[in-house]
Coordinates of C-alpha atoms and ligand atoms in Angstrom, one line a residue:
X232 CA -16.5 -17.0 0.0
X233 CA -15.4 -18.9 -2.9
X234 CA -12.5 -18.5 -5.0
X235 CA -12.7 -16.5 -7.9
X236 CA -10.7 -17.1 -10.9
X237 CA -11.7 -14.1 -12.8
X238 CA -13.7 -11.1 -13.1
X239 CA -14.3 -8.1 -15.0
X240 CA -13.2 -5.0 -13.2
X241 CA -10.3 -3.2 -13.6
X242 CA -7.1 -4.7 -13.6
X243 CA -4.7 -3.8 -11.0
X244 CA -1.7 -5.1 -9.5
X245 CA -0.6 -5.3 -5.5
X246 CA 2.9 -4.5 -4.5
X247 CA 2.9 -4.7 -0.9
X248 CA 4.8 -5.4 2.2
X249 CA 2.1 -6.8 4.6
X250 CA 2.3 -4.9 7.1
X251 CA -1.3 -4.0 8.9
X252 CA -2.2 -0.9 7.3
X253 CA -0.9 -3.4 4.1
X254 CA -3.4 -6.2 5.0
X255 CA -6.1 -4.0 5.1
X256 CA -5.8 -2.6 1.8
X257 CA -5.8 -6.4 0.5
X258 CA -9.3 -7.2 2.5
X259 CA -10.8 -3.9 0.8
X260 CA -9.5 -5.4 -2.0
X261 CA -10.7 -8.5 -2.3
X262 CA -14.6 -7.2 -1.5
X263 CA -14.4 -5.1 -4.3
X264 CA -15.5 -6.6 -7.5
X265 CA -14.5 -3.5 -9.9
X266 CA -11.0 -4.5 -9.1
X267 CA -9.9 -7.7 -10.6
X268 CA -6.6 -8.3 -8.8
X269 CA -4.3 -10.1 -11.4
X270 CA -1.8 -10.9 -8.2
X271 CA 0.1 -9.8 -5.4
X272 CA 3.9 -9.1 -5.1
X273 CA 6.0 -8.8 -2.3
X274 CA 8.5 -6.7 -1.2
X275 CA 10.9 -6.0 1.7
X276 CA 10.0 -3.5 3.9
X277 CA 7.9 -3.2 6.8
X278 CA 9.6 -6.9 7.7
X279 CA 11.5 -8.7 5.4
X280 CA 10.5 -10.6 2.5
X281 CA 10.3 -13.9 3.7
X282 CA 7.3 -12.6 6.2
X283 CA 5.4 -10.1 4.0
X284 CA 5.6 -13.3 1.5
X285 CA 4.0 -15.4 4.4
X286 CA 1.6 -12.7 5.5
X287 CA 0.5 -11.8 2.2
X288 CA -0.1 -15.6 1.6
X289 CA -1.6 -16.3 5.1
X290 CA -3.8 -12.9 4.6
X291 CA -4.9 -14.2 0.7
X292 CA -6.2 -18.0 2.5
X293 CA -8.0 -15.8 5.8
X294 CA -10.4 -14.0 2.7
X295 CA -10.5 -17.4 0.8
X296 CA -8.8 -15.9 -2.3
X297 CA -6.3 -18.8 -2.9
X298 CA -7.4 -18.1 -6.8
X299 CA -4.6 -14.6 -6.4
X300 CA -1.0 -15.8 -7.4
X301 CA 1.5 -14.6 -5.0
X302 CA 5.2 -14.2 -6.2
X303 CA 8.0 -13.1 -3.6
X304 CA 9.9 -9.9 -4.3
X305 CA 13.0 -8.3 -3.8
X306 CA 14.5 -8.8 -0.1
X307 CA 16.8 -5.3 0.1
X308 CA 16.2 -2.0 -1.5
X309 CA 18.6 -0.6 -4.5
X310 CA 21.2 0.5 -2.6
X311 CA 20.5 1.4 0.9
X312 CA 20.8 -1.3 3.8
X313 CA 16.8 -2.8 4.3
X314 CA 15.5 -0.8 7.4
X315 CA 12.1 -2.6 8.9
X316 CA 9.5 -1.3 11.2
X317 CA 8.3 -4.3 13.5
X318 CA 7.6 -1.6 16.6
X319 CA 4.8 -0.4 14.4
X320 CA 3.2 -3.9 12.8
X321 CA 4.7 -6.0 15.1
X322 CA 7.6 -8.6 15.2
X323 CA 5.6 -10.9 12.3
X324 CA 4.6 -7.9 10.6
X325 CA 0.7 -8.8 11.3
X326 CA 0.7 -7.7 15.3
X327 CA 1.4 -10.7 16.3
X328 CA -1.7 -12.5 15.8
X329 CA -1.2 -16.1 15.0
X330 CA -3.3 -17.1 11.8
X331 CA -2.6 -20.5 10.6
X332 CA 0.7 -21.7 8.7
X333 CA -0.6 -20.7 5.0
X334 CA -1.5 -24.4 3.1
X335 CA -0.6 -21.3 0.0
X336 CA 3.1 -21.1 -1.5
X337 CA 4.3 -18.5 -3.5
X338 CA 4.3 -19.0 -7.2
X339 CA 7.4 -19.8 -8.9
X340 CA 8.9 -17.2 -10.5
X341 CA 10.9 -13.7 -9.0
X342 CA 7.9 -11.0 -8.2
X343 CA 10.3 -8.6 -10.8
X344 CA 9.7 -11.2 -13.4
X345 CA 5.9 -11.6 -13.0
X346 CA 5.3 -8.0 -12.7
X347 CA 7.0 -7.5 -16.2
X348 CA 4.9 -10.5 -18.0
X349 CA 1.6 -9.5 -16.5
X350 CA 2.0 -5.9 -17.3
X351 CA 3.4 -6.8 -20.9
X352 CA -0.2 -9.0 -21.2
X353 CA -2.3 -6.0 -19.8
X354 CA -2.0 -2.8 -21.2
X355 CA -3.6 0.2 -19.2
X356 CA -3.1 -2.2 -15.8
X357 CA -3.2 -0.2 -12.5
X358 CA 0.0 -1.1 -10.1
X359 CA -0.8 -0.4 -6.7
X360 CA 2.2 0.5 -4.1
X361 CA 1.6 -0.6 -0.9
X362 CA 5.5 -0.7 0.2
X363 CA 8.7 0.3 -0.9
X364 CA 9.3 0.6 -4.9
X365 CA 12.1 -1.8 -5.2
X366 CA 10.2 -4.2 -7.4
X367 CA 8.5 -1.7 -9.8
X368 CA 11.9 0.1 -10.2
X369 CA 13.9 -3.1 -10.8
X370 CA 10.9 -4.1 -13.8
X371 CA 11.5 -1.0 -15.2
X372 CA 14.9 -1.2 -15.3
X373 CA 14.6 -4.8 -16.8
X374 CA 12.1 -4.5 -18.7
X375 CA 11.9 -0.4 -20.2
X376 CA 9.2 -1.0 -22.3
X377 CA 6.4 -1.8 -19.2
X378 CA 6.6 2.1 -19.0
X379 CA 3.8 1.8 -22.0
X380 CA 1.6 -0.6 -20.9
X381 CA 1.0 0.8 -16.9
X382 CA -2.2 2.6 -17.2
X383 CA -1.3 4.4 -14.0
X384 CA 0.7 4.0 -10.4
X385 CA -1.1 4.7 -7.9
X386 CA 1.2 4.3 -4.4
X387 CA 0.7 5.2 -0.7
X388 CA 4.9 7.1 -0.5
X389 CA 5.6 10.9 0.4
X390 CA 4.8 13.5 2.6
X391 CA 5.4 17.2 2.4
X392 CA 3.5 19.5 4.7
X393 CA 2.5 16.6 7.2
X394 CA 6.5 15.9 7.5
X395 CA 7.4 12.2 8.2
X396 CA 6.7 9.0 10.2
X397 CA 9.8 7.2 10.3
X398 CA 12.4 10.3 10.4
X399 CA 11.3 14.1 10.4
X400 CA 10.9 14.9 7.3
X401 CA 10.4 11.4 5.8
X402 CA 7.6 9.0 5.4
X403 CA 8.5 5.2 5.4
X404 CA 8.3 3.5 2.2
X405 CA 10.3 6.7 0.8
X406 CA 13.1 6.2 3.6
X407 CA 13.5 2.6 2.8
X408 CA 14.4 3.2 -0.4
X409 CA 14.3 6.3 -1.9
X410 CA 16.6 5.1 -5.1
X411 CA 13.4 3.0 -6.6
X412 CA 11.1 5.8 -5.7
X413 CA 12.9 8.1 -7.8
X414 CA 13.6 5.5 -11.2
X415 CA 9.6 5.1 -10.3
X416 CA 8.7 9.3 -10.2
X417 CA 11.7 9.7 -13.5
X418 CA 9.7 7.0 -15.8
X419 CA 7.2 9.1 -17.4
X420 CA 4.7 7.3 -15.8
X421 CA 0.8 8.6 -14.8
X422 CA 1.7 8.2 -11.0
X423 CA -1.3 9.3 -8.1
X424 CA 0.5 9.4 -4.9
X425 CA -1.0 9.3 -0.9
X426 CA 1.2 10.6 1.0
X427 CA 1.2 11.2 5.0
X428 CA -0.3 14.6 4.3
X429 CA -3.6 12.3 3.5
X430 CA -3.1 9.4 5.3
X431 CA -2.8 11.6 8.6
X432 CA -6.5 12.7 8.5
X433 CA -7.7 9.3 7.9
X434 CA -7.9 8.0 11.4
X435 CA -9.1 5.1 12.8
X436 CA -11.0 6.4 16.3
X437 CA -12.8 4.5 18.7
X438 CA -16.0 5.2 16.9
X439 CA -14.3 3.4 14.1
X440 CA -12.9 0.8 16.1
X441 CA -16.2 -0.1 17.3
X442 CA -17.6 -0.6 13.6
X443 CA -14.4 -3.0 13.5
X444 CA -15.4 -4.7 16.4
X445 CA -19.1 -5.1 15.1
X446 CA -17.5 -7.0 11.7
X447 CA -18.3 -10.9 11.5
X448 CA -16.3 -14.1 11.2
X449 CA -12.5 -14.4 11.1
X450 CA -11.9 -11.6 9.5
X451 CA -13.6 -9.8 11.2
X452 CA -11.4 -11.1 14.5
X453 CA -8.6 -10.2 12.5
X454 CA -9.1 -7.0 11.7
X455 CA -9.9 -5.9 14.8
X456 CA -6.9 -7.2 16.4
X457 CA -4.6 -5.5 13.5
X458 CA -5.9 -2.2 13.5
X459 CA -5.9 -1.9 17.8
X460 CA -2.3 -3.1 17.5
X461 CA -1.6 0.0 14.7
X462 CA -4.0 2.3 16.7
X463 CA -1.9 2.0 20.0
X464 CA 1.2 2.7 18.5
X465 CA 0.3 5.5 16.5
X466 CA -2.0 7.6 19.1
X467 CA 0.8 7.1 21.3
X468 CA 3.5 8.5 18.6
X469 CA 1.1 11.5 17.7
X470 CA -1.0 12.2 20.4
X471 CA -3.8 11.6 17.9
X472 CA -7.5 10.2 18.9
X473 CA -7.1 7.4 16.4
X474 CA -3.7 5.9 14.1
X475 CA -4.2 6.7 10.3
X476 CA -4.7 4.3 8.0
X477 CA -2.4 4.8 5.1
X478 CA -2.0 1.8 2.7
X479 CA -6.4 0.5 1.9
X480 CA -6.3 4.8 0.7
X481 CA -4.7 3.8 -3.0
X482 CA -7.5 1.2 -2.6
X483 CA -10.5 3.6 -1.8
X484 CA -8.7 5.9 -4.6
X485 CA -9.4 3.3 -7.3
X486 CA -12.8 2.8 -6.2
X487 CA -14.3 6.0 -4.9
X488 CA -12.2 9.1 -6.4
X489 CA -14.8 11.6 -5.6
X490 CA -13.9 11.1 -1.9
X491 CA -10.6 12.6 -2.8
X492 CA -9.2 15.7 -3.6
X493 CA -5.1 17.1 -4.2
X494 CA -3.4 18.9 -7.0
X495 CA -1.4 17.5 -10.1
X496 CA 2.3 19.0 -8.8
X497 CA 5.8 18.6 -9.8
X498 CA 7.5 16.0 -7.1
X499 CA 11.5 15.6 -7.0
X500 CA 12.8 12.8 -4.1
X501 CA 16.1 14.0 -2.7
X502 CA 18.8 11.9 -2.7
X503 CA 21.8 14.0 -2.1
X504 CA 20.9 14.8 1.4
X505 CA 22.5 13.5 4.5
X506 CA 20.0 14.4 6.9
X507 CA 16.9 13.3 4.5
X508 CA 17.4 11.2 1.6
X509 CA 14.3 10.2 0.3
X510 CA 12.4 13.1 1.2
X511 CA 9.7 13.9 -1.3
X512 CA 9.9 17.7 -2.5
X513 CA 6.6 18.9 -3.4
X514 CA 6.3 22.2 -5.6
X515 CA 2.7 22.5 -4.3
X516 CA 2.6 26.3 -5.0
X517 CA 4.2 25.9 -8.9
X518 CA 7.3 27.9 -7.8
X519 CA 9.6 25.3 -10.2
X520 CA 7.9 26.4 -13.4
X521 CA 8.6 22.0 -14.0
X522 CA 5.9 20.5 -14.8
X523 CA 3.8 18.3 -12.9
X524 CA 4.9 14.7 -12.2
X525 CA 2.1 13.7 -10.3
X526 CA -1.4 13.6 -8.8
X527 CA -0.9 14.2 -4.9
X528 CA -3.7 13.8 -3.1
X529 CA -4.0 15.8 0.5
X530 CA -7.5 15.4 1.3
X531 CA -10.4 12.6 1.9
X532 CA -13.5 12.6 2.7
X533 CA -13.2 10.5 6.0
X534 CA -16.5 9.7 6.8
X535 CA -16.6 8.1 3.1
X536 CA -14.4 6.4 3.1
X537 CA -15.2 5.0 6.3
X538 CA -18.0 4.0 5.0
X539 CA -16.6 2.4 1.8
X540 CA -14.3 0.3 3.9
X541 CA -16.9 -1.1 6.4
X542 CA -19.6 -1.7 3.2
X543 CA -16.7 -3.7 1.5
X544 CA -14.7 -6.1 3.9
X545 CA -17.9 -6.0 6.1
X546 CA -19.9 -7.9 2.9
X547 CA -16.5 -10.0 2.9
X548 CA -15.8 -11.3 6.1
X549 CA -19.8 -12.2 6.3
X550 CA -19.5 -14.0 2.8
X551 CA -16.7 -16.6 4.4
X552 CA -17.5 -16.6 8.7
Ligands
BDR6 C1 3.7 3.3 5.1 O1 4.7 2.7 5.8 C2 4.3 1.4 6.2 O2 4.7 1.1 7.5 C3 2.9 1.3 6.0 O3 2.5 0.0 5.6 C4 2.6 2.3 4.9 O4 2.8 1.7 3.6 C5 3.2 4.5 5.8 O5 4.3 5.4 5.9
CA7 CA1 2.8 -0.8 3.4

């Protein structure tokens, strides 16, 4: 595949903390031309910033898409200490797999200050959350008046009924810093969240695996290699028949809403608790009387989004073997 310098689909940030489930998301991403991806920043999370930076650079040059400027977020959360989760993506962050040094660089400039300019240039931009929400919180704190000009979030965070990944009752990018999450879910933002009570019925089985397996070229290689890396860990964890796939769900969301359904409910992040700070408090049944602060989405159409995802990076990876 060529690089593309523009297009004309819909514009949409990445935030993202690459991470399998991360990368994945990016290579839906990338064969989707109603998205026009106006860059990709980086955040601390499921490894530090230095590697997402690297993986999200290395991941950008494996789909030939060295046109998307990547800029290097924030390395800690707000307030808590940075907590990553290597045992699930591996030590790299991308299973282990070695892809080639990246020939890419991140662009100059903090991730904070390009998400500020970019929004401020695009108003009605979607900005995907693929990680923690330390670099969206901090633009908004720096910048107030991006509030206006995002269209809508749309970020993989939360769980309610499904409980969590990470700790009981709470799913990762919400444990690792739940401070940003809630200056994110108080901003008076249109915000769509996936949380673990979707991404748990999205699972990648062997049936799946084998459409993986069947995908051409490097990418293909490379996909197949991150998602039996993420499978094994996850069956293991849950004594499921496949791992979920949590992060390319925002992505399908953009493209294919009709595989989704979920109810517009009022969500409060608790950050007074010992036990679970971060924990995402879903009135699902309306017994608040507050309003509703967000879209939650619960169920997916798995076979659809199957689909979806093997149409997409499968007309990718054959584009550039
Ligand atoms: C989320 O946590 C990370 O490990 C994944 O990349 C995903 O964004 C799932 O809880
Ligand atoms: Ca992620």
């Amino acid at each position: 595949m060529t690089s593309q310098s523009s297009s004309p689909g819909r514009p949409i940030l990445i935030d993202t903390d690459p991470g399998l489930d991360d990368a994945i998301a990016l290579l839906l991403t990338f064969g989707s031309p109603e998205l026009d991806l106006r860059g990709i920043t980086t955040v601390a999370g499921n490894v530090p910033v230095d590697l997402t930076t690297r993986n999200a650079l290395q991941i950008c040059e494996l789909a030939g898409r060295t046109d998307i400027p990547v800029h290097a977020g924030c390395a800690r959360p707000l307030l808590r200490q940075l907590e990553t989760a290597e045992s699930v993506h591996g030590d790299n962050g991308l299973a282990d797999v070695p892809l080639p040094d990246p020939t890419l660089k991140p662009r100059p400039g903090h991730a904070v200050d390009f998400l500020i300019d970019t929004v401020l240039a695009t108003p009605g931009i979607t900005v995907c959350l693929l990680g923690p929400m330390t670099n969206l919180a901090v633009a908004l704190i720096k910048e107030p008046r991006i509030a206006a000009n995002i269209g809508s979030v749309v970020a993989m965070a939360g769980s309610f009924f499904a409980g969590g990944n990470s700790a009981p009752a709470l799913e990762f990018n919400m444990q690792v810093d739940p401070h940003a999450a809630h200056v994110v879910m108080t901003a008076g933002l249109d915000v769509t969240l996936a949380p673990l009570d979707l991404t748990h019925s999205v699972l990648t089985t062997d049936a799946q695996l084998a459409r993986v397996a069947k995908l051409p070229g490097r990418i293909g290689r490379a996909a197949l290699a991150w998602l039996s890396f993420y499978g094994a860990h996850d069956r293991k964890k849950y004594g499921t028949p496949g791992g979920p796939l949590h992060d390319p769900c925002v992505i399908a969301w953009l493209l294919r809403p009709d595989l989704f359904s979920g109810k517009r409910v009022a969500v409060d992040i608790d950050l007074k608790s010992d036990l679970v700070p971060g924990m995402t408090v879903m009135d699902w049944w309306g017994t608040t009387g507050k309003s509703p602060n967000a879209m939650v989405l619960n169920r997916a159409d798995v076979d659809g989004f199957y689909d979806l995802l093997f149409e997409r990076i499968g007309a990718l990876a054959a584009a550039i073997q």
